[in-house]
């Protein structure tokens, strides 16, 4: 980025952090919908560089709480990875403190900045194309839940209250319909009617939760495939985007991951015919996920996984359409009707998943039996689990 194009005073911002090297070059990075991410590379010194993020404080209202969560999570993960003989610097994000020992810096315009080590020779993908990637995705998110299963969920706050609470999402949707702030309601009445017709059926997980049948655990809650970094051999290196790590149900992570694992097209695909289900990738993800979670998953949680597979694309459709009705205030959009296109793509995915529910359910059951009987021996890429 040349100096004229720089939207912020990066020199000043970076100077607040305890960095090595100097003469930094800044470039835009990644394709996330929420934070602004920049790669910071020093022209002098050998350090591989840093990832600087402007935390979206419209989305995250409690930055102190958010960063406190992140610190808890990375410290816990680093300790467990070290104990298991892994490399915590590579497998877990490393926060860079400011020169005054904080983990974020608030600039004069009230922007919130944080920095992590840039993990070089890694890649994130918006689309999953190989069975290896799908398998690694399952291992990554399953292992993430496993490693955090002994951290008390009470030490973490809800960084976004009711984030994956479908009842609250439906109430917000209803409100957006009533207000019709962007004047777009007439155009999307058919989509609204379709989504409303499924509202009651999408209540299975909250019902089981309220009845105490599903345990509350620490979950990632944003398990899009591009929130994993793979190494150059396409093996999992690190789970990233820890902003929404908070108490939740395991089915949230399983279901949200499936949105990008099983879909043959990108999340906002314009051609609905291109959205097909890649069932072998679903089976691979499931195999990887269950291999890591078999020691703690309950029967009820196992049963809930398929409910998550339907709930998360449904909820995503509701969230995109709510934002469209509100005038695109939440997600970054790249063209005028982007949120509507995203809604259509997620609705299409939801319809296809619903039609294939039984087959997917059978795969989960089969893979569970295989994992439990010891028929699946995990590949050596997986780090040893803590004793
Ligand atoms: P957002 O909340 O906007 O999705 P992320 O934390 O997911 O932000 O970061 C956006 C992208 O930046 C990721 O998808 C990934 O490609 C890349 N990324 C994030 N952290 C790192 C890191 N420490 N090292 C290398 N790449 C990273
Ligand atoms: C956002 O930050 P990113 O792009 O990884 C969103 C997720 C959605 C996702 C849809 C904090 O994730 O909940 O599932 O977009 N994150 C937040 O692509 O709302
Ligand atoms: Mg992300």
CSV table of C-alpha atoms and ligand atoms in Angstrom, one decimal:
chain,number,residue,atom,x,y,z
A,1,UNK,CA,0.0,0.0,0.0
A,2,UNK,CA,1.6,3.4,-0.9
A,3,UNK,CA,1.4,6.2,1.7
A,4,UNK,CA,-1.3,8.1,-0.1
A,5,UNK,CA,-3.6,5.0,-0.1
A,6,UNK,CA,-3.2,4.4,3.7
A,7,UNK,CA,-6.4,4.9,5.5
A,8,UNK,CA,-4.8,5.0,8.9
A,9,UNK,CA,-1.5,6.2,10.4
A,10,UNK,CA,0.1,2.8,10.5
A,11,UNK,CA,3.5,4.0,11.5
A,12,UNK,CA,2.1,5.4,14.7
A,13,UNK,CA,-0.2,2.4,15.3
A,14,UNK,CA,2.6,-0.1,14.9
A,15,UNK,CA,4.9,2.0,17.1
A,16,UNK,CA,2.6,1.2,20.0
A,17,UNK,CA,3.3,-2.5,19.8
A,18,UNK,CA,6.4,-4.4,20.9
A,19,UNK,CA,7.6,-5.4,17.4
A,20,UNK,CA,10.9,-6.6,16.1
A,21,UNK,CA,12.5,-5.3,12.8
A,22,UNK,CA,11.4,-2.1,11.1
A,23,UNK,CA,10.7,-0.1,7.9
A,24,UNK,CA,7.3,-1.9,7.7
A,25,UNK,CA,5.3,-2.4,4.6
A,26,UNK,CA,1.5,-2.8,5.0
A,27,UNK,CA,-0.9,-4.7,2.7
A,28,UNK,CA,-4.6,-5.7,3.0
A,29,UNK,CA,-5.0,-9.4,3.9
A,30,UNK,CA,-7.6,-12.1,4.0
A,31,UNK,CA,-11.3,-12.2,3.1
A,32,UNK,CA,-13.1,-12.0,6.5
A,33,UNK,CA,-16.4,-10.2,6.7
A,34,UNK,CA,-15.9,-8.5,10.0
A,35,UNK,CA,-12.4,-7.2,10.9
A,36,UNK,CA,-9.9,-5.2,8.8
A,37,UNK,CA,-6.8,-7.3,8.5
A,38,UNK,CA,-3.3,-6.1,7.3
A,39,UNK,CA,-0.1,-7.9,6.8
A,40,UNK,CA,2.8,-5.9,8.3
A,41,UNK,CA,6.2,-7.0,6.9
A,42,UNK,CA,9.5,-5.5,8.0
A,43,UNK,CA,12.0,-4.6,5.3
A,44,UNK,CA,14.7,-4.7,7.9
A,45,UNK,CA,15.2,-7.7,10.3
A,46,UNK,CA,14.4,-11.3,9.7
A,47,UNK,CA,11.1,-11.5,11.5
A,48,UNK,CA,8.4,-13.0,9.2
A,49,UNK,CA,6.0,-10.2,10.0
A,50,UNK,CA,2.8,-9.5,11.8
A,51,UNK,CA,-0.9,-9.5,11.3
A,52,UNK,CA,-2.5,-6.2,12.4
A,53,UNK,CA,-6.3,-6.1,12.8
A,54,UNK,CA,-8.7,-3.3,13.4
A,55,UNK,CA,-11.3,-5.0,15.6
A,56,UNK,CA,-14.8,-4.2,14.5
A,57,UNK,CA,-16.2,-2.4,17.5
A,58,UNK,CA,-19.7,-2.1,15.9
A,59,UNK,CA,-19.9,-5.9,16.1
A,60,UNK,CA,-17.9,-6.4,19.3
A,61,UNK,CA,-19.1,-3.9,22.0
A,62,UNK,CA,-16.8,-5.1,24.8
A,63,UNK,CA,-13.3,-5.1,23.5
A,64,UNK,CA,-11.7,-5.6,27.0
A,65,UNK,CA,-13.9,-8.7,27.5
A,66,UNK,CA,-13.1,-9.9,24.0
A,67,UNK,CA,-9.3,-9.6,24.3
A,68,UNK,CA,-9.5,-11.2,27.8
A,69,UNK,CA,-11.3,-14.2,26.3
A,70,UNK,CA,-8.7,-14.4,23.5
A,71,UNK,CA,-5.8,-14.3,26.0
A,72,UNK,CA,-7.4,-17.0,28.1
A,73,UNK,CA,-8.0,-19.2,25.1
A,74,UNK,CA,-4.5,-18.8,23.5
A,75,UNK,CA,-2.8,-19.3,26.9
A,76,UNK,CA,-4.7,-22.5,27.5
A,77,UNK,CA,-4.2,-23.8,24.0
A,78,UNK,CA,-0.4,-23.1,24.1
A,79,UNK,CA,0.0,-24.9,27.4
A,80,UNK,CA,-1.8,-28.0,26.1
A,81,UNK,CA,0.0,-28.0,22.8
A,82,UNK,CA,3.4,-27.7,24.6
A,83,UNK,CA,2.5,-30.5,27.0
A,84,UNK,CA,1.6,-32.7,24.0
A,85,UNK,CA,5.0,-32.1,22.4
A,86,UNK,CA,3.6,-29.7,19.7
A,87,UNK,CA,4.9,-26.3,18.7
A,88,UNK,CA,2.7,-23.6,20.4
A,89,UNK,CA,4.2,-20.8,18.3
A,90,UNK,CA,3.0,-22.4,15.1
A,91,UNK,CA,-0.2,-24.1,16.2
A,92,UNK,CA,-1.7,-21.3,18.3
A,93,UNK,CA,-2.0,-17.5,17.6
A,94,UNK,CA,0.5,-15.4,19.5
A,95,UNK,CA,-0.7,-12.0,20.6
A,96,UNK,CA,1.8,-9.1,20.5
A,97,UNK,CA,1.6,-6.8,23.6
A,98,UNK,CA,1.7,-3.1,23.3
A,99,UNK,CA,4.7,-1.3,24.9
A,100,UNK,CA,2.5,-0.7,27.9
A,101,UNK,CA,1.6,-4.4,28.3
A,102,UNK,CA,-1.9,-4.3,26.9
A,103,UNK,CA,-3.2,-6.6,24.2
A,104,UNK,CA,-4.9,-3.9,22.1
A,105,UNK,CA,-4.2,-0.3,21.3
A,106,UNK,CA,-7.0,2.3,21.0
A,107,UNK,CA,-6.1,5.1,18.7
A,108,UNK,CA,-7.2,8.7,18.8
A,109,UNK,CA,-10.2,7.9,16.4
A,110,UNK,CA,-11.3,5.2,18.9
A,111,UNK,CA,-10.2,2.4,16.6
A,112,UNK,CA,-9.1,-0.7,18.3
A,113,UNK,CA,-6.0,-2.5,17.1
A,114,UNK,CA,-4.4,-5.8,17.9
A,115,UNK,CA,-1.5,-7.7,16.5
A,116,UNK,CA,-0.5,-11.3,16.2
A,117,UNK,CA,2.5,-13.1,14.7
A,118,UNK,CA,2.0,-13.7,11.0
A,119,UNK,CA,2.1,-17.4,10.4
A,120,UNK,CA,4.2,-17.8,7.3
A,121,UNK,CA,3.9,-20.6,4.8
A,122,UNK,CA,0.2,-21.1,5.7
A,123,UNK,CA,-2.9,-20.7,3.6
A,124,UNK,CA,-6.6,-20.3,4.3
A,125,UNK,CA,-9.2,-21.4,1.7
A,126,UNK,CA,-12.7,-20.1,1.1
A,127,UNK,CA,-13.6,-23.3,-0.8
A,128,UNK,CA,-12.8,-26.9,0.1
A,129,UNK,CA,-11.9,-29.1,-2.8
A,130,UNK,CA,-10.1,-32.2,-1.5
A,131,UNK,CA,-10.9,-34.9,1.0
A,132,UNK,CA,-7.6,-34.2,2.8
A,133,UNK,CA,-8.7,-30.6,3.4
A,134,UNK,CA,-12.1,-31.7,4.6
A,135,UNK,CA,-10.5,-34.3,6.9
A,136,UNK,CA,-8.0,-31.7,8.3
A,137,UNK,CA,-10.9,-29.3,8.9
A,138,UNK,CA,-12.7,-31.9,11.0
A,139,UNK,CA,-9.5,-32.7,13.0
A,140,UNK,CA,-8.8,-28.9,13.5
A,141,UNK,CA,-12.2,-28.0,14.9
A,142,UNK,CA,-12.6,-31.3,16.8
A,143,UNK,CA,-9.2,-30.9,18.4
A,144,UNK,CA,-10.0,-27.3,19.2
A,145,UNK,CA,-13.0,-28.3,21.2
A,146,UNK,CA,-11.1,-31.2,22.8
A,147,UNK,CA,-8.2,-28.9,23.9
A,148,UNK,CA,-10.6,-26.5,25.4
A,149,UNK,CA,-12.9,-29.1,27.0
A,150,UNK,CA,-11.1,-28.7,30.4
A,151,UNK,CA,-11.3,-24.9,30.5
A,152,UNK,CA,-14.3,-23.7,32.5
A,153,UNK,CA,-16.8,-22.0,30.1
A,154,UNK,CA,-17.5,-19.5,33.0
A,155,UNK,CA,-14.1,-17.8,32.5
A,156,UNK,CA,-15.2,-16.6,29.1
A,157,UNK,CA,-17.8,-13.9,28.4
A,158,UNK,CA,-20.2,-13.8,25.5
A,159,UNK,CA,-18.4,-11.5,23.1
A,160,UNK,CA,-21.7,-11.1,21.2
A,161,UNK,CA,-24.6,-11.9,23.5
A,162,UNK,CA,-27.0,-14.5,21.9
A,163,UNK,CA,-24.7,-14.9,18.9
A,164,UNK,CA,-26.0,-18.3,17.8
A,165,UNK,CA,-29.3,-18.1,19.6
A,166,UNK,CA,-31.8,-18.8,16.9
A,167,UNK,CA,-34.7,-17.4,18.9
A,168,UNK,CA,-33.0,-14.1,19.3
A,169,UNK,CA,-32.0,-14.1,15.6
A,170,UNK,CA,-35.6,-14.7,14.6
A,171,UNK,CA,-36.7,-11.9,16.9
A,172,UNK,CA,-34.2,-9.6,15.2
A,173,UNK,CA,-35.4,-10.7,11.8
A,174,UNK,CA,-39.0,-10.0,12.8
A,175,UNK,CA,-37.9,-6.6,13.9
A,176,UNK,CA,-36.0,-5.9,10.7
A,177,UNK,CA,-39.1,-6.9,8.7
A,178,UNK,CA,-41.3,-4.6,10.8
A,179,UNK,CA,-39.0,-1.6,10.4
A,180,UNK,CA,-38.1,-2.3,6.8
A,181,UNK,CA,-35.4,0.4,7.2
A,182,UNK,CA,-33.9,0.0,3.7
A,183,UNK,CA,-37.3,-0.3,2.0
A,184,UNK,CA,-36.3,-3.7,0.6
A,185,UNK,CA,-39.1,-5.9,2.1
A,186,UNK,CA,-41.4,-6.1,-0.9
A,187,UNK,CA,-38.6,-7.5,-3.0
A,188,UNK,CA,-37.8,-10.4,-0.5
A,189,UNK,CA,-41.3,-11.3,0.7
A,190,UNK,CA,-40.9,-14.9,-0.8
A,191,UNK,CA,-37.6,-15.4,1.0
A,192,UNK,CA,-39.1,-14.1,4.3
A,193,UNK,CA,-42.1,-16.4,4.0
A,194,UNK,CA,-39.8,-19.4,3.2
A,195,UNK,CA,-37.6,-18.8,6.2
A,196,UNK,CA,-40.5,-18.1,8.5
A,197,UNK,CA,-42.1,-21.4,7.5
A,198,UNK,CA,-39.0,-23.3,8.9
A,199,UNK,CA,-38.7,-21.4,12.2
A,200,UNK,CA,-40.5,-23.9,14.4
A,201,UNK,CA,-38.6,-26.9,13.0
A,202,UNK,CA,-35.3,-25.1,13.8
A,203,UNK,CA,-36.0,-25.1,17.5
A,204,UNK,CA,-34.5,-28.5,18.3
A,205,UNK,CA,-31.1,-27.4,19.6
A,206,UNK,CA,-32.5,-24.6,21.9
A,207,UNK,CA,-35.1,-27.0,23.2
A,208,UNK,CA,-32.5,-29.7,24.1
A,209,UNK,CA,-30.3,-27.0,25.6
A,210,UNK,CA,-33.0,-25.6,27.8
A,211,UNK,CA,-33.9,-29.1,29.0
A,212,UNK,CA,-30.3,-29.6,30.1
A,213,UNK,CA,-29.8,-32.4,27.6
A,214,UNK,CA,-26.9,-30.7,25.7
A,215,UNK,CA,-23.9,-29.6,27.8
A,216,UNK,CA,-22.5,-26.1,27.4
A,217,UNK,CA,-18.9,-26.3,26.3
A,218,UNK,CA,-16.4,-23.8,24.9
A,219,UNK,CA,-16.9,-23.7,21.1
A,220,UNK,CA,-15.4,-21.6,18.3
A,221,UNK,CA,-18.7,-20.5,16.8
A,222,UNK,CA,-17.3,-19.3,13.5
A,223,UNK,CA,-16.0,-22.5,11.9
A,224,UNK,CA,-15.8,-21.3,8.3
A,225,UNK,CA,-13.0,-23.2,6.6
A,226,UNK,CA,-11.1,-20.0,6.0
A,227,UNK,CA,-10.8,-19.7,9.8
A,228,UNK,CA,-8.2,-22.5,9.7
A,229,UNK,CA,-4.6,-22.1,8.5
A,230,UNK,CA,-3.2,-25.1,6.6
A,231,UNK,CA,0.5,-25.6,6.1
A,232,UNK,CA,2.2,-26.1,2.8
A,233,UNK,CA,1.3,-29.8,2.8
A,234,UNK,CA,-2.3,-29.0,3.4
A,235,UNK,CA,-2.2,-30.2,7.0
A,236,UNK,CA,-3.9,-28.2,9.7
A,237,UNK,CA,-1.6,-25.8,11.5
A,238,UNK,CA,-3.7,-23.3,13.4
A,239,UNK,CA,-7.3,-22.4,14.2
A,240,UNK,CA,-7.7,-18.6,13.9
A,241,UNK,CA,-10.4,-16.0,14.3
A,242,UNK,CA,-10.9,-16.5,18.0
A,243,UNK,CA,-13.3,-13.5,18.5
A,244,UNK,CA,-16.4,-15.7,19.0
A,245,UNK,CA,-14.8,-18.4,21.1
A,246,UNK,CA,-17.3,-18.6,24.0
A,247,UNK,CA,-19.8,-21.0,25.6
A,248,UNK,CA,-21.9,-22.9,23.1
A,249,UNK,CA,-23.0,-26.3,21.9
A,250,UNK,CA,-20.7,-28.5,19.9
A,251,UNK,CA,-23.3,-28.8,17.1
A,252,UNK,CA,-22.8,-25.1,16.3
A,253,UNK,CA,-19.2,-25.7,15.3
A,254,UNK,CA,-20.0,-28.9,13.4
A,255,UNK,CA,-22.9,-27.3,11.5
A,256,UNK,CA,-21.2,-24.0,10.7
A,257,UNK,CA,-18.2,-25.9,9.3
A,258,UNK,CA,-20.4,-28.0,7.1
A,259,UNK,CA,-21.6,-24.8,5.3
A,260,UNK,CA,-18.1,-24.5,3.7
A,261,UNK,CA,-17.1,-28.2,3.7
A,262,UNK,CA,-19.9,-29.8,1.9
A,263,UNK,CA,-20.7,-26.9,-0.5
A,264,UNK,CA,-19.3,-27.3,-4.0
A,265,UNK,CA,-19.6,-23.5,-4.4
A,266,UNK,CA,-18.5,-20.4,-2.4
A,267,UNK,CA,-20.7,-19.0,0.3
A,268,UNK,CA,-22.1,-16.2,-1.9
A,269,UNK,CA,-22.4,-18.2,-5.1
A,270,UNK,CA,-24.6,-16.4,-7.7
A,271,UNK,CA,-25.4,-19.5,-9.7
A,272,UNK,CA,-27.7,-21.6,-7.5
A,273,UNK,CA,-27.2,-24.7,-9.8
A,274,UNK,CA,-23.5,-24.7,-8.8
A,275,UNK,CA,-24.4,-25.3,-5.2
A,276,UNK,CA,-24.2,-29.0,-4.8
A,277,UNK,CA,-23.4,-31.3,-1.9
A,278,UNK,CA,-20.1,-33.0,-1.9
A,279,UNK,CA,-21.0,-36.0,0.3
A,280,UNK,CA,-17.5,-37.6,0.4
A,281,UNK,CA,-16.1,-34.3,1.9
A,282,UNK,CA,-18.9,-34.5,4.5
A,283,UNK,CA,-17.8,-38.0,5.5
A,284,UNK,CA,-14.1,-37.0,5.7
A,285,UNK,CA,-14.9,-34.0,7.8
A,286,UNK,CA,-17.1,-36.1,10.1
A,287,UNK,CA,-14.4,-38.7,10.4
A,288,UNK,CA,-11.7,-36.1,11.4
A,289,UNK,CA,-14.1,-34.4,13.8
A,290,UNK,CA,-15.2,-37.5,15.6
A,291,UNK,CA,-11.6,-38.8,15.9
A,292,UNK,CA,-10.8,-35.8,18.1
A,293,UNK,CA,-14.1,-35.6,20.1
A,294,UNK,CA,-14.9,-39.2,20.8
A,295,UNK,CA,-13.6,-39.1,24.4
A,296,UNK,CA,-16.2,-36.5,25.5
A,297,UNK,CA,-19.1,-36.4,23.1
A,298,UNK,CA,-22.4,-37.5,24.6
A,299,UNK,CA,-25.1,-39.5,22.7
A,300,UNK,CA,-27.3,-36.4,22.8
A,301,UNK,CA,-24.5,-34.3,21.3
A,302,UNK,CA,-23.9,-36.8,18.6
A,303,UNK,CA,-27.6,-36.7,17.7
A,304,UNK,CA,-27.5,-32.9,17.7
A,305,UNK,CA,-24.7,-32.7,15.1
A,306,UNK,CA,-27.1,-33.2,12.2
A,307,UNK,CA,-29.5,-30.6,13.7
A,308,UNK,CA,-26.5,-28.1,13.6
A,309,UNK,CA,-26.0,-29.0,9.9
A,310,UNK,CA,-29.4,-27.6,9.2
A,311,UNK,CA,-29.6,-24.9,11.8
A,312,UNK,CA,-26.4,-23.0,10.9
A,313,UNK,CA,-27.1,-22.5,7.2
A,314,UNK,CA,-30.7,-21.6,8.2
A,315,UNK,CA,-29.4,-19.1,10.8
A,316,UNK,CA,-26.9,-17.7,8.3
A,317,UNK,CA,-29.7,-17.1,5.8
A,318,UNK,CA,-31.7,-15.3,8.5
A,319,UNK,CA,-28.6,-13.2,9.4
A,320,UNK,CA,-27.8,-12.2,5.9
A,321,UNK,CA,-31.4,-11.3,5.1
A,322,UNK,CA,-31.7,-9.4,8.3
A,323,UNK,CA,-28.7,-7.3,7.3
A,324,UNK,CA,-30.1,-6.8,3.8
A,325,UNK,CA,-33.3,-5.5,5.3
A,326,UNK,CA,-31.4,-3.2,7.7
A,327,UNK,CA,-29.4,-1.7,4.8
A,328,UNK,CA,-26.1,-3.7,5.0
A,329,UNK,CA,-24.9,-2.5,8.4
A,330,UNK,CA,-23.2,-5.6,9.7
A,331,UNK,CA,-21.3,-7.6,7.1
A,332,UNK,CA,-18.8,-6.1,4.7
A,333,UNK,CA,-20.4,-6.2,1.3
A,334,UNK,CA,-18.7,-5.9,-2.1
A,335,UNK,CA,-21.7,-4.9,-4.2
A,336,UNK,CA,-25.2,-3.6,-3.7
A,337,UNK,CA,-27.1,-6.8,-3.5
A,338,UNK,CA,-24.4,-8.9,-1.9
A,339,UNK,CA,-26.3,-9.8,1.2
A,340,UNK,CA,-29.3,-10.9,-0.9
A,341,UNK,CA,-27.0,-13.1,-3.0
A,342,UNK,CA,-25.5,-14.6,0.1
A,343,UNK,CA,-29.0,-15.2,1.4
A,344,UNK,CA,-30.1,-17.0,-1.7
A,345,UNK,CA,-26.9,-19.2,-1.7
A,346,UNK,CA,-27.3,-20.2,1.9
A,347,UNK,CA,-31.1,-20.9,1.5
A,348,UNK,CA,-30.3,-23.1,-1.5
A,349,UNK,CA,-27.7,-25.0,0.6
A,350,UNK,CA,-30.2,-25.3,3.4
A,351,UNK,CA,-32.8,-26.8,1.1
A,352,UNK,CA,-30.3,-29.4,-0.2
A,353,UNK,CA,-29.1,-30.3,3.2
A,354,UNK,CA,-32.7,-30.8,4.3
A,355,UNK,CA,-33.4,-33.1,1.4
A,356,UNK,CA,-30.4,-35.2,2.2
A,357,UNK,CA,-30.7,-35.2,6.0
A,358,UNK,CA,-31.2,-38.9,6.3
A,359,UNK,CA,-28.1,-39.8,4.3
A,360,UNK,CA,-26.0,-37.3,6.3
A,361,UNK,CA,-27.3,-38.7,9.5
A,362,UNK,CA,-26.4,-42.2,8.5
A,363,UNK,CA,-22.9,-41.1,7.7
A,364,UNK,CA,-22.5,-39.6,11.2
A,365,UNK,CA,-23.7,-42.8,12.8
A,366,UNK,CA,-21.4,-45.0,10.6
A,367,UNK,CA,-18.4,-42.8,11.3
A,368,UNK,CA,-19.2,-42.8,15.0
A,369,UNK,CA,-19.3,-46.6,15.1
A,370,UNK,CA,-16.0,-46.8,13.2
A,371,UNK,CA,-14.3,-44.3,15.5
A,372,UNK,CA,-15.6,-45.9,18.6
A,373,UNK,CA,-14.5,-49.4,17.5
A,374,UNK,CA,-11.0,-48.2,16.8
A,375,UNK,CA,-11.3,-48.8,13.0
A,376,UNK,CA,-10.1,-45.3,12.4
A,377,UNK,CA,-6.6,-44.6,13.3
A,378,UNK,CA,-5.8,-40.9,13.0
A,379,UNK,CA,-3.1,-39.8,10.6
A,380,UNK,CA,0.3,-38.8,12.0
A,381,UNK,CA,-0.2,-35.1,11.1
A,382,UNK,CA,-2.3,-34.9,14.3
A,383,UNK,CA,-0.5,-33.7,17.3
A,384,UNK,CA,-0.4,-36.1,20.2
A,385,UNK,CA,-3.2,-35.5,22.7
A,386,UNK,CA,-2.5,-34.5,26.2
A,387,UNK,CA,-2.1,-37.5,28.5
B,1,LIG,P1,-12.2,-11.9,10.2
B,1,LIG,O1,-12.8,-11.8,11.6
B,1,LIG,O2,-12.4,-10.6,9.5
B,1,LIG,O3,-12.6,-13.1,9.4
B,1,LIG,P2,-9.6,-13.3,10.6
B,1,LIG,O4,-9.0,-13.3,12.0
B,1,LIG,O5,-10.3,-14.6,10.2
B,1,LIG,O6,-10.6,-12.0,10.4
B,1,LIG,O7,-8.5,-13.0,9.6
B,1,LIG,C1,-8.7,-12.8,8.2
B,1,LIG,C2,-7.8,-13.7,7.4
B,1,LIG,O8,-6.4,-13.3,7.6
B,1,LIG,C3,-7.9,-15.2,7.6
B,1,LIG,O9,-8.9,-15.8,6.9
B,1,LIG,C4,-6.5,-15.7,7.2
B,1,LIG,O10,-6.4,-15.8,5.8
B,1,LIG,C5,-5.6,-14.5,7.6
B,1,LIG,N1,-4.9,-14.6,8.9
B,1,LIG,C6,-5.5,-14.3,10.1
B,1,LIG,N2,-4.6,-14.4,11.1
B,1,LIG,C7,-3.4,-14.9,10.5
B,1,LIG,C8,-2.1,-15.2,11.0
B,1,LIG,N3,-1.8,-15.1,12.3
B,1,LIG,N4,-1.2,-15.6,10.1
B,1,LIG,C9,-1.5,-15.7,8.8
B,1,LIG,N5,-2.7,-15.4,8.3
B,1,LIG,C10,-3.7,-15.0,9.1
B,2,LIG,C1,-18.4,-13.7,9.8
B,2,LIG,O1,-15.4,-12.9,10.5
B,2,LIG,P1,-15.8,-14.0,9.5
B,2,LIG,O2,-15.8,-13.5,8.1
B,2,LIG,O3,-14.9,-15.2,9.8
B,2,LIG,C2,-19.3,-13.8,11.0
B,2,LIG,C3,-19.8,-15.3,11.1
B,2,LIG,C4,-20.5,-15.7,9.9
B,2,LIG,C5,-19.6,-15.5,8.7
B,2,LIG,C6,-20.3,-15.7,7.4
B,2,LIG,C7,-18.5,-12.2,14.3
B,2,LIG,O4,-17.3,-14.4,10.0
B,2,LIG,O5,-20.6,-15.4,12.2
B,2,LIG,O6,-20.8,-17.0,10.0
B,2,LIG,O7,-19.1,-14.1,8.6
B,2,LIG,N1,-18.6,-13.4,12.2
B,2,LIG,C8,-19.3,-12.6,13.1
B,2,LIG,O8,-19.4,-15.8,6.4
B,2,LIG,O9,-20.4,-12.2,12.9
B,3,LIG,MG1,-12.3,-15.0,9.7
